[in-house]
Short mmCIF file of C-alpha atoms in Angstrom, two decimals:
data_model
loop_
_atom_site.label_atom_id
_atom_site.label_comp_id
_atom_site.label_asym_id
_atom_site.label_seq_id
_atom_site.Cartn_x
_atom_site.Cartn_y
_atom_site.Cartn_z
CA MET F 1 116.46 193.03 93.89
CA PRO F 2 115.18 190.14 91.70
CA TYR F 3 117.74 191.13 89.04
CA VAL F 4 120.56 190.85 91.54
CA ILE F 5 119.43 187.37 92.54
CA ALA F 6 119.12 186.31 88.89
CA ILE F 7 122.60 187.67 88.10
CA ALA F 8 124.05 185.92 91.16
CA VAL F 9 122.48 182.60 90.09
CA VAL F 10 123.86 182.99 86.55
CA VAL F 11 127.33 183.82 87.90
CA ILE F 12 127.24 180.76 90.18
CA ILE F 13 126.20 178.52 87.28
CA VAL F 14 128.95 179.92 85.02
CA ILE F 15 131.58 179.43 87.73
CA TRP F 16 130.37 175.86 88.27
CA LEU F 17 130.48 175.15 84.51
CA ILE F 18 134.02 176.49 84.24
CA SER F 19 135.29 174.58 87.26
CA THR F 20 133.65 171.34 86.10
CA GLN F 21 135.11 171.70 82.61
CA ARG F 22 138.56 172.35 84.08
CA ARG F 23 138.30 169.30 86.35
CA LEU F 24 137.26 167.09 83.41
CA ALA F 25 140.08 168.50 81.27
CA ALA F 26 142.59 167.67 84.02
CA MET F 27 141.26 164.09 84.28
CA ASP F 28 141.38 163.72 80.50
CA GLU F 29 145.02 164.88 80.48
CA ASN F 30 145.82 162.39 83.26
CA VAL F 31 144.47 159.60 81.02
CA ASN F 32 146.52 160.88 78.06
CA ASN F 33 149.63 161.06 80.23
CA ALA F 34 149.10 157.54 81.55
CA MET F 35 148.76 156.23 77.99
CA SER F 36 151.96 158.07 77.00
CA GLN F 37 153.76 156.44 79.93
CA ILE F 38 152.68 153.04 78.64
CA GLY F 39 154.10 154.03 75.26
CA VAL F 40 157.44 154.91 76.84
CA GLN F 41 157.58 151.58 78.67
CA LEU F 42 156.64 149.65 75.52
CA GLN F 43 159.38 151.49 73.61
CA SER F 44 161.90 150.40 76.23
CA ARG F 45 160.67 146.82 75.99
CA PHE F 46 160.99 146.91 72.21
CA ASP F 47 164.56 148.17 72.57
CA ALA F 48 165.37 145.28 74.91
CA LEU F 49 163.58 142.89 72.56
CA THR F 50 165.72 144.15 69.67
CA SER F 51 168.83 143.47 71.76
CA LEU F 52 167.62 139.94 72.40
CA LEU F 53 167.04 139.44 68.69
CA GLU F 54 170.61 140.57 67.99
CA LEU F 55 171.91 138.04 70.52
CA THR F 56 169.92 135.21 68.92
CA LYS F 57 171.23 135.97 65.40
CA GLY F 58 174.45 134.10 66.06
CA TYR F 59 172.49 130.96 66.92
CA ASN F 60 169.62 131.00 64.43
CA ALA F 61 170.13 133.81 61.94
CA HIS F 62 167.18 133.04 59.64
CA GLU F 63 164.54 132.79 62.36
CA SER F 64 165.94 135.83 64.21
CA GLU F 65 165.92 137.98 61.08
CA THR F 66 162.40 136.86 60.14
CA LEU F 67 161.17 137.68 63.63
CA ALA F 68 162.91 141.07 63.54
CA GLU F 69 161.18 141.88 60.23
CA VAL F 70 157.78 140.92 61.67
CA VAL F 71 158.37 143.08 64.75
CA ARG F 72 159.45 146.08 62.65
CA ALA F 73 156.47 145.71 60.31
CA ARG F 74 153.81 145.38 63.02
CA ARG F 75 155.22 147.74 65.60
CA SER F 76 153.51 151.09 66.18
CA VAL F 77 154.19 153.98 68.51
CA ILE F 78 151.83 154.37 71.47
CA THR F 79 150.97 158.00 72.25
CA GLY F 80 148.55 159.76 74.56
CA THR F 81 145.81 159.49 71.95
CA SER F 82 146.28 155.76 71.32
CA SER F 83 143.47 153.40 72.17
CA ALA F 84 143.42 150.44 74.50
CA GLY F 85 143.27 148.24 71.39
CA ASP F 86 146.54 149.73 70.13
CA VAL F 87 148.25 148.84 73.40
CA ASP F 88 146.79 145.32 73.35
CA ALA F 89 148.07 144.80 69.78
CA GLN F 90 151.58 145.84 70.82
CA GLU F 91 151.43 143.64 73.93
CA ASN F 92 150.41 140.66 71.76
CA LEU F 93 153.29 141.35 69.37
CA ILE F 94 155.78 141.43 72.24
CA THR F 95 154.35 138.26 73.79
CA GLU F 96 154.55 136.45 70.45
CA ALA F 97 158.13 137.59 69.87
CA MET F 98 159.19 136.65 73.41
CA GLY F 99 157.74 133.17 72.92
CA LYS F 100 159.77 132.72 69.74
CA ILE F 101 162.94 134.07 71.36
CA ASN F 102 162.40 131.69 74.27
CA ALA F 103 162.01 128.80 71.80
CA ILE F 104 165.34 129.71 70.17
CA ALA F 105 167.00 129.92 73.59
CA GLU F 106 165.67 126.47 74.49
CA GLN F 107 167.26 125.04 71.34
CA TYR F 108 170.64 126.59 72.16
CA PRO F 109 171.73 126.12 75.79
CA ASP F 110 174.84 128.23 75.12
CA LEU F 111 172.59 131.19 74.35
CA LYS F 112 170.59 130.66 77.52
CA ALA F 113 173.84 130.59 79.52
CA ASN F 114 175.16 133.76 77.84
CA THR F 115 175.64 136.58 80.36
CA ASN F 116 174.48 139.26 77.91
CA TYR F 117 171.38 137.23 77.12
CA ASN F 118 170.53 136.91 80.81
CA LYS F 119 171.11 140.63 81.48
CA THR F 120 168.96 141.60 78.52
CA MET F 121 166.23 139.17 79.62
CA ASP F 122 166.34 140.74 83.08
CA SER F 123 165.83 144.14 81.41
CA VAL F 124 162.85 142.82 79.48
CA ASN F 125 161.34 141.47 82.70
CA SER F 126 161.98 144.79 84.45
CA TYR F 127 160.23 146.68 81.67
CA GLU F 128 157.36 144.19 81.89
CA GLN F 129 156.86 145.19 85.53
CA SER F 130 156.93 148.86 84.58
CA VAL F 131 154.31 148.30 81.89
CA ARG F 132 152.08 146.54 84.41
CA ALA F 133 152.36 149.47 86.81
CA SER F 134 151.66 151.93 83.98
CA ARG F 135 148.59 149.93 82.96
CA LEU F 136 147.27 150.12 86.53
CA ILE F 137 147.76 153.89 86.59
CA TYR F 138 146.04 154.23 83.21
CA ASN F 139 143.02 152.18 84.28
CA ASP F 140 142.77 154.14 87.53
CA SER F 141 142.81 157.42 85.59
CA VAL F 142 140.16 156.09 83.20
CA THR F 143 137.99 155.05 86.15
CA LYS F 144 138.08 158.56 87.61
CA LEU F 145 137.26 160.19 84.27
CA ASN F 146 134.52 157.73 83.32
CA ARG F 147 132.92 157.90 86.77
CA SER F 148 132.74 161.68 86.58
CA LEU F 149 131.32 161.57 83.06
CA ARG F 150 128.55 159.22 84.16
CA MET F 151 127.43 161.28 87.15
CA PHE F 152 124.73 163.90 86.86
CA PRO F 153 125.10 166.91 86.43
CA THR F 154 128.75 166.54 85.40
CA SER F 155 127.61 164.32 82.53
CA LEU F 156 125.82 167.34 81.03
CA VAL F 157 128.98 169.45 81.14
CA GLY F 158 131.06 166.57 79.75
CA GLY F 159 128.67 166.22 76.83
CA MET F 160 128.62 169.95 76.18
CA PHE F 161 132.41 170.12 76.01
CA GLY F 162 132.92 166.86 74.07
CA PHE F 163 134.46 164.66 76.75
CA LYS F 164 134.02 160.95 76.04
CA PRO F 165 134.48 157.90 78.25
CA ARG F 166 137.70 155.99 77.62
CA GLU F 167 138.34 152.28 77.19
CA TYR F 168 140.03 150.27 79.90
CA LEU F 169 143.08 148.16 79.22
CA ALA F 170 141.84 144.61 79.69
CA ALA F 171 143.76 142.11 81.75
CA ASP F 172 145.55 139.62 79.54
CA GLN F 173 144.82 136.21 81.02
CA SER F 174 147.54 134.57 78.94
CA LYS F 175 150.16 136.71 80.73
CA ALA F 176 149.01 135.39 84.08
CA ASP F 177 149.77 131.88 82.84
CA MET F 178 153.07 132.75 81.10
CA PRO F 179 156.13 130.81 82.19
CA SER F 180 159.26 132.64 83.22
CA MET F 181 161.42 133.65 80.27
CA LYS F 182 164.63 132.68 82.11
#
């Protein structure tokens, strides 16, 4: 009889370990997926940004080409395994480029009145909203994973199977104060 009880306890512990590992793996994949979604949105914003740069070439070719070279050189692809720092670096690059494009548009009222320019700027703003939503989803997924990894006894299982807490995407205070790009 004591052997049966011992075997039952071992089976219960093994089942708990397996289910906890599977739950942590699912949360980890949710974080990876959320980061990939941010990458997709940033890619779309870069595409719209490239279109804006093409539109500004006719007005200030040198500055537009220089900015395009800087964007191409500093741009990286965001994937599920990217860090919060990688996303922040790309966000800063986009913010810097948008500021310069806005400065060119201010110098050339014809550009600012251009229908294609306005449509492309609307696309950039739309992608900006999508990135914000994706950032919220990412941070929510990170919260769930990190909370589980900090709680006992799940923290033991997380450590055994190599799960690590993830970084949050920090709020960019400068974006809260950004003027409209229209």
